[in-house]
Coordinates of C-alpha atoms in Angstrom, one line a residue:
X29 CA 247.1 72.0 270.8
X30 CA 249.2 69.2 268.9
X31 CA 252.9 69.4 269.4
X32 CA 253.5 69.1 265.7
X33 CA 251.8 72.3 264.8
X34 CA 252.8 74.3 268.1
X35 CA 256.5 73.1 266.7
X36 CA 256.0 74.0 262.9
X37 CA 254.9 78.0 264.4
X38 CA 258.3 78.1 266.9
X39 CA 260.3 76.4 263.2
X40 CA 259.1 79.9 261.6
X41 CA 260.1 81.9 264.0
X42 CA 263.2 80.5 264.7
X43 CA 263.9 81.3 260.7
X44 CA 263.0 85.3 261.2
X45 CA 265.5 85.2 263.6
X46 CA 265.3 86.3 267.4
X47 CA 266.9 89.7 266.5
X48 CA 265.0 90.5 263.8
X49 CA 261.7 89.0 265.7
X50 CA 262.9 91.3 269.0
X51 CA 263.7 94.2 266.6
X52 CA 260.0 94.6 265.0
X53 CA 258.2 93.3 268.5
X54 CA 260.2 95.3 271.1
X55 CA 260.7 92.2 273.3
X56 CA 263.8 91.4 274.2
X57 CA 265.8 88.6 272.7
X58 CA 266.6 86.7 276.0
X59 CA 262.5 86.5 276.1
X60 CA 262.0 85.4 272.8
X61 CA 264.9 83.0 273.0
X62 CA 262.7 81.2 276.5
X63 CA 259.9 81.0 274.4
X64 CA 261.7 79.6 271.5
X65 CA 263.5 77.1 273.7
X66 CA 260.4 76.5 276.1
X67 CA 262.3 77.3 278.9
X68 CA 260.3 79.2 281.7
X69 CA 261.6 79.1 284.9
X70 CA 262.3 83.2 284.6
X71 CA 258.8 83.8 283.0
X72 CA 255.9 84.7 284.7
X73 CA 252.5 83.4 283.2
X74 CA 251.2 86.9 283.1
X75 CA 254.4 88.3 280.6
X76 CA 254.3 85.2 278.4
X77 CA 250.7 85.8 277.8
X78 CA 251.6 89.6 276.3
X79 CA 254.5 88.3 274.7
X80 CA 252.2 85.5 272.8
X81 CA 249.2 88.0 271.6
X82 CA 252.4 90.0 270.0
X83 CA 253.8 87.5 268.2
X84 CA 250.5 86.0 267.0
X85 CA 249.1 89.7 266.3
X86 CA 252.8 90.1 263.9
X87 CA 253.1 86.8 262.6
X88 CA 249.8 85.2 262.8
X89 CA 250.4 82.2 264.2
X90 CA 248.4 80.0 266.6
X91 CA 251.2 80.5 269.6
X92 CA 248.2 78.7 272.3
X93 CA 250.5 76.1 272.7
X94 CA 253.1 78.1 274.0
X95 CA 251.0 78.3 276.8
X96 CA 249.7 75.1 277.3
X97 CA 253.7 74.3 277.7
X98 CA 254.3 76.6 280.2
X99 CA 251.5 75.2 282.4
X100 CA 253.0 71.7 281.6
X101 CA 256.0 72.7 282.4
X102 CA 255.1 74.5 285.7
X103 CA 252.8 71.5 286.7
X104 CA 255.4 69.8 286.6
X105 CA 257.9 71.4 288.8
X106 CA 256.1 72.8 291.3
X107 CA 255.4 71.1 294.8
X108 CA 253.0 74.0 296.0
X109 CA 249.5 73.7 295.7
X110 CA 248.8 77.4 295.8
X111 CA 250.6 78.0 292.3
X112 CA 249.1 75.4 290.5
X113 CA 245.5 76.9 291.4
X114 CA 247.1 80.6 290.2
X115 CA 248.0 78.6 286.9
X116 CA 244.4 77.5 286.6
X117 CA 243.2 80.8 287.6
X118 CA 245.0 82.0 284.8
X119 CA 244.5 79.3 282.2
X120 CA 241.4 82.1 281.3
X121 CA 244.1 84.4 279.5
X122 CA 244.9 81.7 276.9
X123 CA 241.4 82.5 275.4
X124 CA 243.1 85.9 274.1
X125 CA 246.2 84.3 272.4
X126 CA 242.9 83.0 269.8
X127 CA 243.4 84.0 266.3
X128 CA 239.8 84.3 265.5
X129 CA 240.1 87.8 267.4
X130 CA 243.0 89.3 265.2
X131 CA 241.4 87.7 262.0
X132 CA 238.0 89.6 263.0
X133 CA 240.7 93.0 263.9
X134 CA 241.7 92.3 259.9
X135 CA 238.4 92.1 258.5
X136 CA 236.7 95.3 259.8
X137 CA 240.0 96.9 258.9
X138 CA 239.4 95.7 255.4
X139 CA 235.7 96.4 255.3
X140 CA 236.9 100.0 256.0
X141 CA 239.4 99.9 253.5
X142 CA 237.0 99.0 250.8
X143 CA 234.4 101.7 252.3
X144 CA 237.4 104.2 251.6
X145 CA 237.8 103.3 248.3
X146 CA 234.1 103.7 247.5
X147 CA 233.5 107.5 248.9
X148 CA 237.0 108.3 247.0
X149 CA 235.4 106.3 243.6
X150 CA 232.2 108.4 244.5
X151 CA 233.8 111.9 245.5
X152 CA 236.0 111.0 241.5
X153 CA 232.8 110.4 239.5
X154 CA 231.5 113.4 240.9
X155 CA 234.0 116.0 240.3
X156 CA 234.4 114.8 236.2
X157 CA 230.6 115.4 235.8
X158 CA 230.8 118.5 237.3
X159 CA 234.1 119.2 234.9
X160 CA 232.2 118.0 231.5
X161 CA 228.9 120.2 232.6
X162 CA 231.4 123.5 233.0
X163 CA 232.8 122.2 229.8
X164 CA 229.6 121.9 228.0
X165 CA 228.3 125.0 229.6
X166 CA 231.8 127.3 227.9
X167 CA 231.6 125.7 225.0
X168 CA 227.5 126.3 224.2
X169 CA 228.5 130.3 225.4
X170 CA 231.5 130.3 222.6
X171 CA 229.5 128.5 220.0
X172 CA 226.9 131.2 220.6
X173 CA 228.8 134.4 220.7
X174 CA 230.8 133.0 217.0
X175 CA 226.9 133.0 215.5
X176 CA 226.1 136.0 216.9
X177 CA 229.5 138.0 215.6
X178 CA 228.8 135.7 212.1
X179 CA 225.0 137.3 211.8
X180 CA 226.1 140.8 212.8
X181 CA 228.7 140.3 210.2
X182 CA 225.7 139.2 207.7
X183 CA 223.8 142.5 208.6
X184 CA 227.1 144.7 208.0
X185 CA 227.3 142.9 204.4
X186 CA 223.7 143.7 203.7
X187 CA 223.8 146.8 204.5
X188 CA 227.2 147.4 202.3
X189 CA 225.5 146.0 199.6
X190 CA 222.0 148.3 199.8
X191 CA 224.4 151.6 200.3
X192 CA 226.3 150.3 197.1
X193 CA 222.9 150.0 195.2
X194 CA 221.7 153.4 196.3
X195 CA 224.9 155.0 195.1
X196 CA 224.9 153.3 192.0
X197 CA 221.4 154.9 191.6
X198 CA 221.9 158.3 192.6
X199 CA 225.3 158.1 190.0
X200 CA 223.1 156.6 187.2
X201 CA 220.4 159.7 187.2
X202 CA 222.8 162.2 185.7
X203 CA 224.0 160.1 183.1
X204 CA 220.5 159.9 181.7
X205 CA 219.8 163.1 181.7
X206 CA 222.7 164.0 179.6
X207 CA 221.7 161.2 177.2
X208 CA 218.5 162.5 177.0
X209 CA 219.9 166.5 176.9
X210 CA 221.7 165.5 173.4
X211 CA 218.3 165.1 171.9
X212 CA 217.7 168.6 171.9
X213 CA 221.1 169.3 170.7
X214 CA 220.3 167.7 167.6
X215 CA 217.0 169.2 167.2
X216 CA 218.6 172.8 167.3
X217 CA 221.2 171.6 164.6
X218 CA 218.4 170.2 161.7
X219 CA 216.3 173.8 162.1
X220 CA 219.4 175.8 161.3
X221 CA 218.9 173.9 157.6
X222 CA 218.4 176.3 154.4
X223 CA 214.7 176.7 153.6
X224 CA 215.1 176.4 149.6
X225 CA 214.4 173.4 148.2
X226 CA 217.8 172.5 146.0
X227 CA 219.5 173.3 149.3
X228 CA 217.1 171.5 151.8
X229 CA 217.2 168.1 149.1
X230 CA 221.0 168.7 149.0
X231 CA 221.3 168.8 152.7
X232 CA 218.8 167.1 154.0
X233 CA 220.7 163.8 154.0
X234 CA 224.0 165.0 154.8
X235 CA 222.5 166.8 158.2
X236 CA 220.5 163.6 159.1
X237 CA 223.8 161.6 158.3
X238 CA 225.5 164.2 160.5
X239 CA 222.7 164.0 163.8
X240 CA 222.6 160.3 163.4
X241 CA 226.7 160.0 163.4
X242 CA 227.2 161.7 166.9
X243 CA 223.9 160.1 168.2
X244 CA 225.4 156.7 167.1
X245 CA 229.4 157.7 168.4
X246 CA 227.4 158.6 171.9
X247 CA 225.6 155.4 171.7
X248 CA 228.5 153.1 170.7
X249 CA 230.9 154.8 173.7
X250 CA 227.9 154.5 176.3
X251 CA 228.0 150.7 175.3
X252 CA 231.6 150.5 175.0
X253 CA 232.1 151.9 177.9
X254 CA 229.2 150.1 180.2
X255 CA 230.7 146.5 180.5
X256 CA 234.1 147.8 181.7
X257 CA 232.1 150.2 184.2
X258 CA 230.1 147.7 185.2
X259 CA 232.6 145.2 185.5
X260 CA 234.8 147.2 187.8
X261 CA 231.8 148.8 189.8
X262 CA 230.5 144.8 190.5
X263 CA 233.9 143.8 191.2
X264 CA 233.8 141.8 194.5
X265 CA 236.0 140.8 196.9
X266 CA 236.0 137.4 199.3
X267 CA 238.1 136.9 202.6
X268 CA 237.7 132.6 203.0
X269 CA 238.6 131.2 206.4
X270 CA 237.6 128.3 208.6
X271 CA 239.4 129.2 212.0
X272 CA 238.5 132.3 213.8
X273 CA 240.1 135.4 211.7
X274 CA 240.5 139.3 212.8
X275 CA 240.8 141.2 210.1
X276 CA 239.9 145.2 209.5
X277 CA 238.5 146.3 206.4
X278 CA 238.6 150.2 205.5
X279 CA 237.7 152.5 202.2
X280 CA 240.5 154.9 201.1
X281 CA 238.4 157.2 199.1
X282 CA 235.5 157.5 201.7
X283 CA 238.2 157.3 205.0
X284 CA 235.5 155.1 206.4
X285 CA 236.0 151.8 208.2
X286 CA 233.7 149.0 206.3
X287 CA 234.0 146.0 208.9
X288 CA 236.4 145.4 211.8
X289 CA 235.6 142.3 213.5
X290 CA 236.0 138.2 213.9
X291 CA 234.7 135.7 211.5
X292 CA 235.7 131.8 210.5
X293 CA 233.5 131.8 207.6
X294 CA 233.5 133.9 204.0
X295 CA 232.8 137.8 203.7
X296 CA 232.9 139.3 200.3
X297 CA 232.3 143.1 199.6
X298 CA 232.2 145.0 196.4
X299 CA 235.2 147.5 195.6
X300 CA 232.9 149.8 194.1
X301 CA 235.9 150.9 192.1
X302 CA 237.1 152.2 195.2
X303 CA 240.8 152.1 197.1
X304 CA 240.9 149.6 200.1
X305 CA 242.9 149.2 202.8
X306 CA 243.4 145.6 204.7
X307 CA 244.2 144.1 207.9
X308 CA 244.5 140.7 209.0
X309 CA 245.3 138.8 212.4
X310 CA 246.9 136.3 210.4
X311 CA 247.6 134.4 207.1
X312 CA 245.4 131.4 207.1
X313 CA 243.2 132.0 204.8
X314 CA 242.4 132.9 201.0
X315 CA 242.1 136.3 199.5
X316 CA 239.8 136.6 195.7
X317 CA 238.7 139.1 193.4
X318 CA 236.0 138.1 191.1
X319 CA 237.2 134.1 192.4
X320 CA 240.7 134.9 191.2
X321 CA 243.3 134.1 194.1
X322 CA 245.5 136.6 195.5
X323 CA 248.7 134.6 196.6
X324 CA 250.6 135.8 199.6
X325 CA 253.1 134.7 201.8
X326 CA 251.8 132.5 205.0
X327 CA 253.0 133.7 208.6
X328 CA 251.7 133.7 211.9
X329 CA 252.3 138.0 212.1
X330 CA 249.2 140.4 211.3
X331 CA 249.7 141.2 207.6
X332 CA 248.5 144.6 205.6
X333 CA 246.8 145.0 201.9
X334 CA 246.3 148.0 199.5
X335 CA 243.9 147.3 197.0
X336 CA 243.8 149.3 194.0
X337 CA 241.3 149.0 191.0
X338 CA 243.9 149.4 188.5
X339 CA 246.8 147.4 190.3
X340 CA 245.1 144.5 192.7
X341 CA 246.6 144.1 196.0
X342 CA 249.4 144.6 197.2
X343 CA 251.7 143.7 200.5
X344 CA 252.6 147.1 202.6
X345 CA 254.4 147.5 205.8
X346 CA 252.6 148.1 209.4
X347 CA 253.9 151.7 209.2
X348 CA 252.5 152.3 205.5
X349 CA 249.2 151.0 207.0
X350 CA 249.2 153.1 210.9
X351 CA 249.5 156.5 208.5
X352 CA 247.1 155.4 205.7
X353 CA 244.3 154.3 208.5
X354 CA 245.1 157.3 210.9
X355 CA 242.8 159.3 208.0
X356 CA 239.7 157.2 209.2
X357 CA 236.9 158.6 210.6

């Protein structure tokens, strides 16, 4: 090994220090400082080659001529025979002071590094597919279960709607047949009229005047009075949300409970002139009657509703609505 580079290794080590160098290899100082010094005249062959794979294994550096030195050095000051053929029988250990043997140690530990990192890459990659399938999997179960609650919803409104209609027609058959009862009425008036002529031509027109007045009042009332009936009979209200609302819907005149559920889309009912009593998770959303707005404060708290044909809605307190909805059946 050339002097100049065997030097330019001991130079490094001589900058770490011999403490520091004794501190991190466990050899002790007056050791390191022979080795530094290439002094061995206390140093067996066998110690300095253990002492040179450390250093080389810490520091990587080529140390072979360290070695090489000591034979030198022994070859030199020895007048027996038999320990310069132990020095050759030794010279074998320098082939383990090689750097090519720690480099290879360094290589399969970074192969195994690198094989580390893949599994854990692998074992990562893994475990977030399996997250986004669970994912996928709750969200396609909530999706469903909010369609299935907005169709049963539908079928609620449907049916609201065809109970409504068959009222209306079971109301709407006696008011016929009191229309049609006043006919009679004024049939039984005109043959109470006198049977002489100056008195039949006298009161002839006064007693048609007289049926056709009340037929004609009747008449003009029923019509009068049809718009406003049917305006406040059709009356419909809408609940307008696009988050998921509770919200409890129940008639006062019938004590019966309409809807009680969860929806994030629009339900409307008709009042059917009737009292209702409201109840809502909470306050984001819109409240119409025949597409007037009904404004209200916004909170985060359940709020109650009394709806009343002839004064709208109106805000009450949880205890107003407990009593009012214990009546339910």
């Amino acid at each position: 090994m050339d002097k100049a580079l065997l030097e330019e290794s001991l130079q490094k080590l001589r900058q770490i220090g011999v403490k520091e160098i004794a501190k991190q290899t466990k050899i002790s100082t007056s050791r390191l400082q022979d080795i530094l010094d290439l002094q061995f005249e206390h140093t067996q062959r066998v110690h300095l080659v253990g002492f040179v794979q450390i250093l080389e294994r810490e520091y990587k550096l080529d140390l072979s001529g360290v070695l090489k030195a000591y034979d030198d050095y022994h070859n030199n000051h020895s007048a027996q025979p038999e320990q310069v053929e132990k020095s050759v029988q030794v010279q074998d250990l320098s082939l383990d002071t090689q750097k090519q043997r720690y480099d290879a140690i360094d290589e399969r530990k970074k192969q195994a590094n690198s094989k580390q990192k893949f599994y854990i890459t692998l074992v990562s990659v893994v475990i977030v597919i399996l997250l986004y399938l669970v994912y996928q999997n709750v969200a396609s179960k909530y999706a469903s279960n909010a369609k299935d609650s907005t169709q049963d919803s539908a079928t609620e409104i449907q049916a609201g709607e065809e109970s409504i209609q068959a009222e209306n027609m079971a109301q709407g058959a006696p008011q016929d047949s009191s229309a049609e009862s006043s006919t009679p009425e004024s049939i039984s008036v005109d043959s109470g009229i006198d049977s002489t002529p100056d008195a039949q031509s006298q009161k002839i027109p006064d007693t048609k005047d007289s049926a056709a007045s009340p037929a004609q009042s009747s008449t003009l009332e029923s019509t009068s009075a049809s718009p406003d009936t049917e305006s406040r009979a059709d009356n419909t209200m809408a609940i307008t949300t696009d988050i998921m609302l509770w919200f409890d819907i129940i008639d006062l005149d019938t004590n019966r409970r309409k809807y009680q559920g969860v929806t994030s889309d629009t339900y409307s009912i008709k009042t059917d002139n009737h009292r209702w009593l409201l109840a809502f998770g909470h306050s984001n959303f819109s409240l119409t009657m025949n597409g007037s707005p009904f404004t209200f404060p916004k909170s985060n708290y359940p709020l109650y509703f009394i709806y009343e044909p002839d004064n709208g809605f109106k805000k009450i307190d949880p205890q107003t609505y407990k009593r009012l909805a214990e009546q339910v059946r």
